[in-house]
CSV table of C-alpha atoms and ligand atoms in Angstrom, one decimal:
chain,number,residue,atom,x,y,z
A,1,MET,CA,109.0,111.2,71.7
A,2,THR,CA,107.7,114.0,69.4
A,3,ALA,CA,109.8,115.8,66.8
A,4,ALA,CA,108.9,119.1,68.6
A,5,MET,CA,110.5,118.1,71.8
A,6,SER,CA,113.1,120.6,73.2
A,7,GLY,CA,116.4,119.5,74.6
A,8,ARG,CA,115.1,120.0,78.1
A,9,SER,CA,111.9,117.9,77.5
A,10,ARG,CA,114.0,115.2,75.8
A,11,MET,CA,116.3,115.0,78.9
A,12,LEU,CA,113.3,114.8,81.2
A,13,ASP,CA,111.7,112.2,79.0
A,14,VAL,CA,114.7,109.9,79.0
A,15,GLY,CA,115.3,110.4,82.7
A,16,TYR,CA,111.7,109.6,83.7
A,17,ARG,CA,111.2,106.8,81.2
A,18,THR,CA,114.5,105.0,81.8
A,19,VAL,CA,115.2,105.7,85.5
A,20,LEU,CA,112.5,107.3,87.6
A,21,ARG,CA,109.4,105.6,86.3
A,22,PRO,CA,110.7,102.0,86.4
A,23,ALA,CA,112.0,102.7,89.9
A,24,LEU,CA,108.7,104.2,91.1
A,25,PHE,CA,106.5,101.6,89.4
A,26,ARG,CA,108.5,98.8,91.1
A,27,THR,CA,108.3,100.3,94.7
A,28,ALA,CA,105.7,99.2,97.2
A,29,GLY,CA,105.4,95.8,95.4
A,30,GLY,CA,104.1,97.6,92.3
A,31,ASP,CA,100.9,98.5,94.2
A,32,ALA,CA,99.7,101.5,92.2
A,33,GLU,CA,98.0,103.3,95.0
A,34,ARG,CA,100.9,102.9,97.5
A,35,VAL,CA,103.3,104.1,94.8
A,36,HIS,CA,101.0,107.2,94.4
A,37,GLU,CA,101.0,107.8,98.1
A,38,ARG,CA,104.8,107.6,98.4
A,39,THR,CA,105.4,109.8,95.4
A,40,LEU,CA,102.9,112.4,96.7
A,41,ARG,CA,104.7,112.4,100.1
A,42,MET,CA,108.0,113.0,98.3
A,43,ILE,CA,106.4,115.9,96.4
A,44,ALA,CA,105.0,117.3,99.6
A,45,ARG,CA,108.4,117.2,101.2
A,46,LEU,CA,109.9,119.0,98.2
A,47,GLY,CA,107.3,121.7,98.8
A,48,GLY,CA,108.8,122.4,102.2
A,49,HIS,CA,112.3,123.2,100.7
A,50,PRO,CA,112.4,126.5,98.7
A,51,ALA,CA,115.9,125.9,97.5
A,52,ALA,CA,115.0,122.4,96.2
A,53,LEU,CA,111.9,123.9,94.5
A,54,ARG,CA,114.1,126.4,92.7
A,55,VAL,CA,116.4,123.6,91.4
A,56,VAL,CA,113.4,121.5,90.2
A,57,GLY,CA,111.8,124.6,88.7
A,58,GLY,CA,115.0,125.3,86.8
A,59,LEU,CA,115.1,121.7,85.5
A,60,VAL,CA,111.4,121.7,84.4
A,61,GLY,CA,111.5,125.2,82.9
A,62,ARG,CA,109.0,127.9,82.7
A,63,PRO,CA,105.9,128.2,80.5
A,64,ALA,CA,106.2,130.2,77.3
A,65,ASP,CA,102.8,131.8,77.7
A,66,GLY,CA,100.2,132.7,80.3
A,67,VAL,CA,96.5,133.2,79.9
A,68,THR,CA,93.6,134.8,81.8
A,69,VAL,CA,90.5,132.7,82.1
A,70,ALA,CA,87.4,133.8,84.1
A,71,GLY,CA,89.4,136.7,85.5
A,72,ILE,CA,92.2,134.5,86.9
A,73,ARG,CA,95.7,134.8,85.6
A,74,PHE,CA,97.3,131.4,84.8
A,75,PRO,CA,101.0,131.5,84.2
A,76,GLY,CA,101.0,128.6,81.7
A,77,PRO,CA,98.6,126.3,79.8
A,78,VAL,CA,98.7,123.1,81.9
A,79,GLY,CA,97.2,122.4,85.3
A,80,LEU,CA,97.1,119.5,87.6
A,81,ALA,CA,93.8,117.7,87.3
A,82,ALA,CA,91.7,116.9,90.4
A,83,GLY,CA,92.3,113.7,92.2
A,84,MET,CA,96.1,113.6,92.2
A,85,ASP,CA,96.4,115.7,95.3
A,86,LYS,CA,93.1,115.4,97.0
A,87,ASN,CA,94.1,116.8,100.4
A,88,GLY,CA,96.5,119.5,99.1
A,89,ILE,CA,99.6,118.1,100.7
A,90,GLY,CA,101.8,119.0,97.7
A,91,VAL,CA,100.2,122.5,97.2
A,92,GLN,CA,103.6,124.3,97.5
A,93,ALA,CA,105.3,122.1,94.9
A,94,TRP,CA,103.1,121.9,91.9
A,95,GLY,CA,104.1,125.3,90.5
A,96,ALA,CA,107.8,124.3,90.5
A,97,LEU,CA,106.8,121.1,88.7
A,98,GLY,CA,105.6,123.2,85.8
A,99,PHE,CA,101.9,123.3,86.5
A,100,SER,CA,100.0,126.6,85.9
A,101,HIS,CA,97.4,125.7,88.5
A,102,ALA,CA,96.6,122.8,90.8
A,103,GLU,CA,93.0,121.6,91.3
A,104,LEU,CA,93.0,120.1,94.8
A,105,GLY,CA,90.3,117.6,95.9
A,106,THR,CA,87.8,116.3,95.2
A,107,VAL,CA,87.0,116.8,98.9
A,108,THR,CA,83.7,116.2,100.5
A,109,ALA,CA,81.9,118.0,103.4
A,110,ARG,CA,82.8,115.1,105.7
A,111,PRO,CA,86.0,113.0,105.6
A,112,GLN,CA,85.6,109.5,104.2
A,113,PRO,CA,87.8,106.5,103.5
A,114,GLY,CA,86.6,105.8,99.9
A,115,ASN,CA,86.1,102.4,98.4
A,116,PRO,CA,87.9,99.2,99.6
A,117,ARG,CA,91.3,98.5,98.0
A,118,PRO,CA,92.5,97.6,95.4
A,119,ARG,CA,90.8,100.6,93.6
A,120,LEU,CA,93.5,101.9,91.3
A,121,PHE,CA,94.9,100.0,88.3
A,122,ARG,CA,97.5,101.0,85.8
A,123,LEU,CA,97.0,99.6,82.3
A,124,ARG,CA,100.5,100.1,80.9
A,125,ASP,CA,100.1,99.0,77.4
A,126,SER,CA,97.0,101.2,77.0
A,127,ARG,CA,98.7,104.1,78.8
A,128,ALA,CA,95.6,104.3,80.9
A,129,ILE,CA,94.3,104.0,84.5
A,130,ILE,CA,91.1,102.6,85.9
A,131,ASN,CA,90.2,104.0,89.3
A,132,ARG,CA,87.3,103.6,91.7
A,133,MET,CA,88.7,105.5,94.6
A,134,GLY,CA,85.3,106.9,95.7
A,135,PHE,CA,86.5,110.3,97.0
A,136,ASN,CA,88.8,109.1,99.7
A,137,ASN,CA,89.7,112.4,101.4
A,138,ASP,CA,90.3,114.1,104.7
A,139,GLY,CA,87.2,116.4,104.3
A,140,ALA,CA,86.8,120.0,103.5
A,141,GLN,CA,87.8,121.3,107.0
A,142,ALA,CA,91.1,119.5,106.9
A,143,LEU,CA,91.9,120.9,103.5
A,144,ALA,CA,90.9,124.4,104.7
A,145,ASP,CA,93.3,124.0,107.7
A,146,ARG,CA,96.1,122.8,105.5
A,147,LEU,CA,95.7,125.7,103.1
A,148,ASP,CA,95.7,128.1,106.1
A,149,THR,CA,99.0,126.6,107.2
A,150,ALA,CA,100.4,127.2,103.7
A,151,GLY,CA,99.1,130.8,103.8
A,152,VAL,CA,96.8,130.2,100.8
A,153,ARG,CA,94.0,132.7,100.4
A,154,ARG,CA,92.0,133.4,97.3
A,155,GLY,CA,94.0,135.7,95.0
A,156,ASN,CA,97.2,136.0,97.1
A,157,ASN,CA,99.4,133.8,94.8
A,158,ALA,CA,101.0,132.3,97.9
A,159,VAL,CA,102.2,129.2,96.0
A,160,GLY,CA,102.9,131.0,92.7
A,161,ILE,CA,100.0,129.5,90.8
A,162,PRO,CA,96.2,129.6,91.2
A,163,VAL,CA,94.7,127.0,93.4
A,164,GLY,CA,91.4,125.4,92.4
A,165,ILE,CA,89.4,123.2,94.7
A,166,SER,CA,87.1,120.5,93.6
A,167,ILE,CA,84.1,119.6,95.8
A,168,GLY,CA,81.9,116.6,95.7
A,169,LYS,CA,79.2,114.9,97.7
A,170,THR,CA,79.9,112.9,100.8
A,171,LYS,CA,78.9,109.3,100.1
A,172,SER,CA,76.6,108.9,103.1
A,173,THR,CA,74.7,112.1,102.3
A,174,PRO,CA,71.5,111.1,100.4
A,175,LEU,CA,71.3,112.5,96.9
A,176,ALA,CA,68.2,114.6,97.9
A,177,GLU,CA,70.5,116.4,100.4
A,178,ALA,CA,73.4,116.9,98.0
A,179,THR,CA,73.0,120.6,97.7
A,180,ALA,CA,73.5,121.2,101.5
A,181,ASP,CA,76.6,119.0,101.4
A,182,TYR,CA,78.2,121.0,98.5
A,183,LEU,CA,77.2,124.2,100.2
A,184,SER,CA,79.0,123.3,103.4
A,185,SER,CA,82.2,122.6,101.5
A,186,LEU,CA,81.9,125.8,99.5
A,187,ARG,CA,81.5,127.9,102.6
A,188,LEU,CA,84.7,126.5,104.1
A,189,LEU,CA,86.8,126.6,100.9
A,190,ALA,CA,85.7,129.6,98.8
A,191,PRO,CA,87.9,132.1,100.8
A,192,ARG,CA,90.9,129.8,100.0
A,193,ALA,CA,90.3,128.9,96.4
A,194,ASP,CA,91.0,130.9,93.2
A,195,TYR,CA,88.2,128.8,91.7
A,196,VAL,CA,85.9,126.1,92.9
A,197,ALA,CA,85.1,123.1,90.7
A,198,VAL,CA,81.8,121.3,91.2
A,199,ASN,CA,82.3,117.6,90.5
A,200,VAL,CA,79.1,116.0,89.4
A,201,SER,CA,80.8,113.6,87.1
A,202,SER,CA,82.8,111.0,89.1
A,203,PRO,CA,81.5,107.5,88.3
A,204,ASN,CA,82.5,106.2,91.7
A,205,THR,CA,80.0,107.8,94.0
A,206,PRO,CA,76.6,106.1,93.5
A,207,GLY,CA,74.1,108.5,91.8
A,208,LEU,CA,76.5,111.4,91.6
A,209,ARG,CA,76.3,111.7,87.8
A,210,SER,CA,72.5,112.1,88.0
A,211,LEU,CA,73.3,115.6,89.4
A,212,GLN,CA,74.2,116.4,85.8
A,213,ASP,CA,70.4,116.1,84.9
A,214,LYS,CA,68.8,119.4,84.2
A,215,ALA,CA,66.6,119.9,87.2
A,216,ALA,CA,69.1,118.6,89.8
A,217,LEU,CA,71.9,120.6,88.2
A,218,ALA,CA,69.9,123.8,88.1
A,219,GLU,CA,69.1,123.4,91.8
A,220,LEU,CA,72.7,122.7,92.8
A,221,LEU,CA,74.3,125.4,90.7
A,222,GLY,CA,71.7,128.0,91.5
A,223,ALA,CA,72.3,127.4,95.2
A,224,LEU,CA,76.1,127.4,94.9
A,225,THR,CA,76.3,130.6,92.8
A,226,ALA,CA,73.9,132.4,95.1
A,227,GLU,CA,76.0,131.3,98.1
A,228,ALA,CA,79.2,132.4,96.4
A,229,ARG,CA,77.6,135.9,95.9
A,230,LEU,CA,76.6,136.0,99.6
A,231,LEU,CA,80.1,135.0,100.7
A,232,ALA,CA,81.7,137.7,98.6
A,233,ALA,CA,79.4,140.5,99.8
A,234,ALA,CA,82.4,142.3,101.3
A,235,ASP,CA,85.0,141.1,98.9
A,236,PRO,CA,86.1,143.6,96.2
A,237,ALA,CA,87.2,140.7,94.0
A,238,GLY,CA,83.6,139.5,93.7
A,239,PRO,CA,82.3,135.9,94.0
A,240,VAL,CA,84.7,133.0,93.6
A,241,PRO,CA,84.5,131.7,90.1
A,242,ILE,CA,82.7,128.3,89.9
A,243,PHE,CA,83.5,125.8,87.2
A,244,VAL,CA,81.5,122.6,86.6
A,245,LYS,CA,83.3,119.3,85.7
A,246,ILE,CA,81.4,117.0,83.4
A,247,ALA,CA,81.5,113.4,82.3
A,248,PRO,CA,82.6,112.3,78.8
A,249,ASP,CA,79.7,109.9,78.6
A,250,LEU,CA,77.0,112.5,78.1
A,251,THR,CA,75.1,112.7,74.7
A,252,GLU,CA,75.2,115.9,72.8
A,253,THR,CA,71.6,116.6,73.9
A,254,ALA,CA,72.7,116.2,77.5
A,255,LEU,CA,75.7,118.4,77.0
A,256,ASP,CA,73.5,121.1,75.6
A,257,GLU,CA,71.2,120.9,78.6
A,258,VAL,CA,74.2,121.2,80.9
A,259,LEU,CA,75.3,124.3,79.0
A,260,THR,CA,71.8,125.9,79.3
A,261,VAL,CA,71.8,125.3,83.1
A,262,CYS,CA,75.4,126.7,83.4
A,263,HIS,CA,74.5,129.8,81.5
A,264,ASP,CA,71.3,130.3,83.5
A,265,SER,CA,73.0,129.9,86.8
A,266,GLY,CA,76.0,132.2,86.2
A,267,ILE,CA,78.7,129.5,86.2
A,268,GLN,CA,82.1,130.8,85.0
A,269,GLY,CA,83.4,127.8,83.1
A,270,LEU,CA,83.4,124.1,82.4
A,271,ILE,CA,86.0,121.3,82.9
A,272,ALA,CA,85.7,118.5,80.4
A,273,THR,CA,86.1,115.7,81.0
A,274,ASN,CA,86.2,113.3,84.0
A,275,THR,CA,86.9,109.6,83.5
A,276,THR,CA,84.8,107.4,81.2
A,277,LEU,CA,82.8,104.3,81.9
A,278,SER,CA,83.6,103.1,78.3
A,279,ARG,CA,86.2,100.4,77.8
A,280,ASP,CA,86.9,101.2,74.2
A,281,GLY,CA,90.5,101.5,73.0
A,282,LEU,CA,92.2,99.1,75.5
A,283,ALA,CA,95.3,97.2,74.4
A,284,PRO,CA,94.5,93.4,74.1
A,285,SER,CA,96.9,92.8,77.0
A,286,ASP,CA,94.8,95.0,79.3
A,287,ARG,CA,91.4,93.4,78.5
A,288,MET,CA,91.4,91.5,81.8
A,289,LEU,CA,92.1,94.6,83.9
A,290,GLY,CA,89.4,96.3,81.7
A,291,HIS,CA,86.8,94.3,83.6
A,292,GLU,CA,87.6,96.2,86.8
A,293,SER,CA,84.8,98.7,87.6
A,294,GLY,CA,85.5,102.4,87.8
A,295,GLY,CA,86.5,105.3,85.5
A,296,LEU,CA,89.0,104.9,82.7
A,297,SER,CA,91.4,107.7,82.0
A,298,GLY,CA,94.5,108.2,79.7
A,299,ALA,CA,95.0,107.4,76.0
A,300,PRO,CA,91.6,105.7,75.4
A,301,LEU,CA,89.9,108.9,76.5
A,302,THR,CA,91.9,111.3,74.2
A,303,VAL,CA,89.5,111.5,71.3
A,304,ARG,CA,86.3,111.4,73.3
A,305,ALA,CA,87.4,114.2,75.7
A,306,ARG,CA,88.5,116.4,72.7
A,307,THR,CA,85.1,115.7,71.0
A,308,VAL,CA,83.2,116.8,74.1
A,309,VAL,CA,85.4,120.0,74.3
A,310,ARG,CA,84.9,120.8,70.7
A,311,HIS,CA,81.1,120.4,71.0
A,312,LEU,CA,81.0,122.6,74.1
A,313,THR,CA,83.2,125.4,72.7
A,314,SER,CA,81.1,125.4,69.5
A,315,GLN,CA,78.0,126.0,71.6
A,316,THR,CA,79.2,128.4,74.3
A,317,THR,CA,81.4,131.4,75.0
A,318,LEU,CA,82.1,130.0,78.5
A,319,PRO,CA,85.7,128.9,78.9
A,320,VAL,CA,86.4,125.2,78.9
A,321,ILE,CA,89.3,123.5,80.6
A,322,GLY,CA,90.3,120.5,78.4
A,323,VAL,CA,91.3,117.3,80.3
A,324,GLY,CA,91.4,113.7,79.3
A,325,GLY,CA,94.0,111.6,77.6
A,326,ILE,CA,96.6,114.4,77.0
A,327,LEU,CA,99.9,112.4,76.8
A,328,THR,CA,101.9,114.4,74.3
A,329,ALA,CA,102.3,118.0,73.1
A,330,ALA,CA,100.3,117.0,70.0
A,331,ASP,CA,97.4,115.9,72.2
A,332,GLY,CA,97.6,119.2,74.1
A,333,GLN,CA,97.7,121.2,70.9
A,334,ALA,CA,94.7,119.3,69.5
A,335,MET,CA,92.8,120.1,72.7
A,336,LEU,CA,93.6,123.8,72.4
A,337,ASP,CA,92.6,123.6,68.7
A,338,ALA,CA,89.3,122.2,69.9
A,339,GLY,CA,88.8,125.4,71.7
A,340,ALA,CA,90.0,124.7,75.2
A,341,SER,CA,91.3,127.7,77.2
A,342,LEU,CA,93.5,125.7,79.5
A,343,LEU,CA,94.6,122.1,79.8
A,344,GLN,CA,94.8,119.7,82.7
A,345,VAL,CA,96.6,116.3,83.0
A,346,TYR,CA,96.5,113.4,85.4
A,347,THR,CA,97.2,110.0,83.7
A,348,GLY,CA,99.7,111.5,81.2
A,349,TYR,CA,101.7,112.8,84.1
A,350,ILE,CA,101.9,109.3,85.6
A,351,PHE,CA,103.2,107.8,82.4
A,352,ARG,CA,105.3,110.7,81.1
A,353,GLY,CA,106.3,112.7,84.2
A,354,PRO,CA,107.7,116.2,84.0
A,355,ALA,CA,108.6,115.8,80.3
A,356,LEU,CA,104.9,116.2,79.7
A,357,THR,CA,104.5,119.5,81.5
A,358,SER,CA,107.7,120.7,80.0
A,359,GLU,CA,106.4,120.0,76.5
A,360,LEU,CA,102.9,121.4,77.1
A,361,ASN,CA,104.4,124.5,78.5
A,362,GLN,CA,105.9,125.3,75.1
A,363,LEU,CA,102.4,125.5,73.5
A,364,THR,CA,100.8,128.8,72.7
A,365,VAL,CA,97.5,129.2,74.4
A,366,ASN,CA,94.3,130.7,73.0
A,367,GLN,CA,94.7,134.2,74.2
A,368,LYS,CA,91.1,135.5,74.1
A,369,GLU,CA,90.0,136.5,77.6
A,370,ILE,CA,86.7,134.9,78.1
A,371,VAL,CA,84.4,136.1,80.8
A,372,ARG,CA,80.7,136.0,80.8
B,1,FMN,C1,93.2,107.9,90.3
B,1,FMN,C2,92.4,109.0,89.8
B,1,FMN,C3,91.6,109.8,90.7
B,1,FMN,C4,90.8,110.8,90.3
B,1,FMN,N1,90.1,111.5,91.2
B,1,FMN,C5,89.3,112.6,90.8
B,1,FMN,C6,88.7,113.4,91.7
B,1,FMN,O1,88.8,113.2,92.9
B,1,FMN,N2,87.9,114.4,91.2
B,1,FMN,C7,87.8,114.7,89.9
B,1,FMN,O2,87.2,115.7,89.5
B,1,FMN,N3,88.5,114.0,89.0
B,1,FMN,C8,89.2,112.9,89.4
B,1,FMN,N4,89.9,112.2,88.5
B,1,FMN,C9,89.7,112.4,87.0
B,1,FMN,C10,90.9,113.3,86.5
B,1,FMN,O3,90.9,114.6,87.1
B,1,FMN,C11,90.7,113.5,85.0
B,1,FMN,O4,89.5,114.3,84.8
B,1,FMN,C12,90.6,112.2,84.2
B,1,FMN,O5,91.5,111.3,84.7
B,1,FMN,C13,91.0,112.4,82.7
B,1,FMN,O6,92.2,113.0,82.6
B,1,FMN,P1,93.5,112.1,82.3
B,1,FMN,O7,93.3,111.3,81.1
B,1,FMN,O8,94.6,113.1,82.0
B,1,FMN,O9,93.8,111.3,83.5
B,1,FMN,C14,90.7,111.1,88.9
B,1,FMN,C15,91.5,110.4,88.0
B,1,FMN,C16,92.3,109.3,88.4
B,1,FMN,C17,93.1,108.6,87.4
């Protein structure tokens, strides 16, 4: 617990740490993915009960401060990172749980099962997760249908917070045809998203990260921004903002190349970072699990993600959403100090629960409105 914790955050922290988390981590025989599925179903059910949402919202509390980024008004500093709610089943609940936006997905143009299980591992002593999910998802059309049922359209604030949608490449689509795959998802989802995140940084789809290379990225982002402009021809709000999510394992030179391409193609912002292939920073008791393949997230990523964000924000005026290893208010503050305009969390939320969003919501965000 941090000294800065409010009474509300302390109550949520103790409740989650001593009651809810032990109970959750024990269910489903301790199988991390089944625990995730069960919890997500509970959150989805909660979303269907406005009275229950109000009670939960009252417990978690409201953010102190909102911020406008890329023309989108976010009611608080911390959003749900991509991958937690790939198919958008909990879209109605995330606002009440204290998030200022929810990045749904990553979805792909066609539905796919992802990698064989087991593919999700909790490293408790390291406060970390290794995953090699491989974009298991119901596909872009299913997400579009679900958002229609929930009444979510771009800019209509139907669930009280902005909805971002992360898109990736279908595994069976050859890399050479990646652009068409992303375009197909963009066409379906742009009218339903407050922003679209282009995921070129998951380590779990073979070859995906090579789309961060200069030429491939320029082709992909050029096509997506052109298509977003076409889709918005009759929309007074203009094209849907497109953000690019990048890996923490890029060198400074590679980061600078990504920035050049992002500037040239008219992208509105960056999300940094995705999971890492590094295994630095694991507790000795987690070294065996560290041999599992996949991306590592959580505490071992904190410093690297912040370093990437600091480098990016020193080189660009594009807004950067900081994500990676935020487990405390101090981590969140350090990410904002590194220049992030907004925060996202995944692993921290698994280990800390609603106490984390409650704490982060007390932070003061960088108020400069940054638009290209
Ligand atoms: C189980 C799991 C699944 C994830 N799936 C996605 C995904 O589909 N798309 C994506 O962009 N990032 C995905 N991520 C990465 C997170 O969004 C985030 O960038 C990363 O975990 C670092 O943040 P954290 O340390 O707060 O978890 C996933 C992470 C985890 C742990």
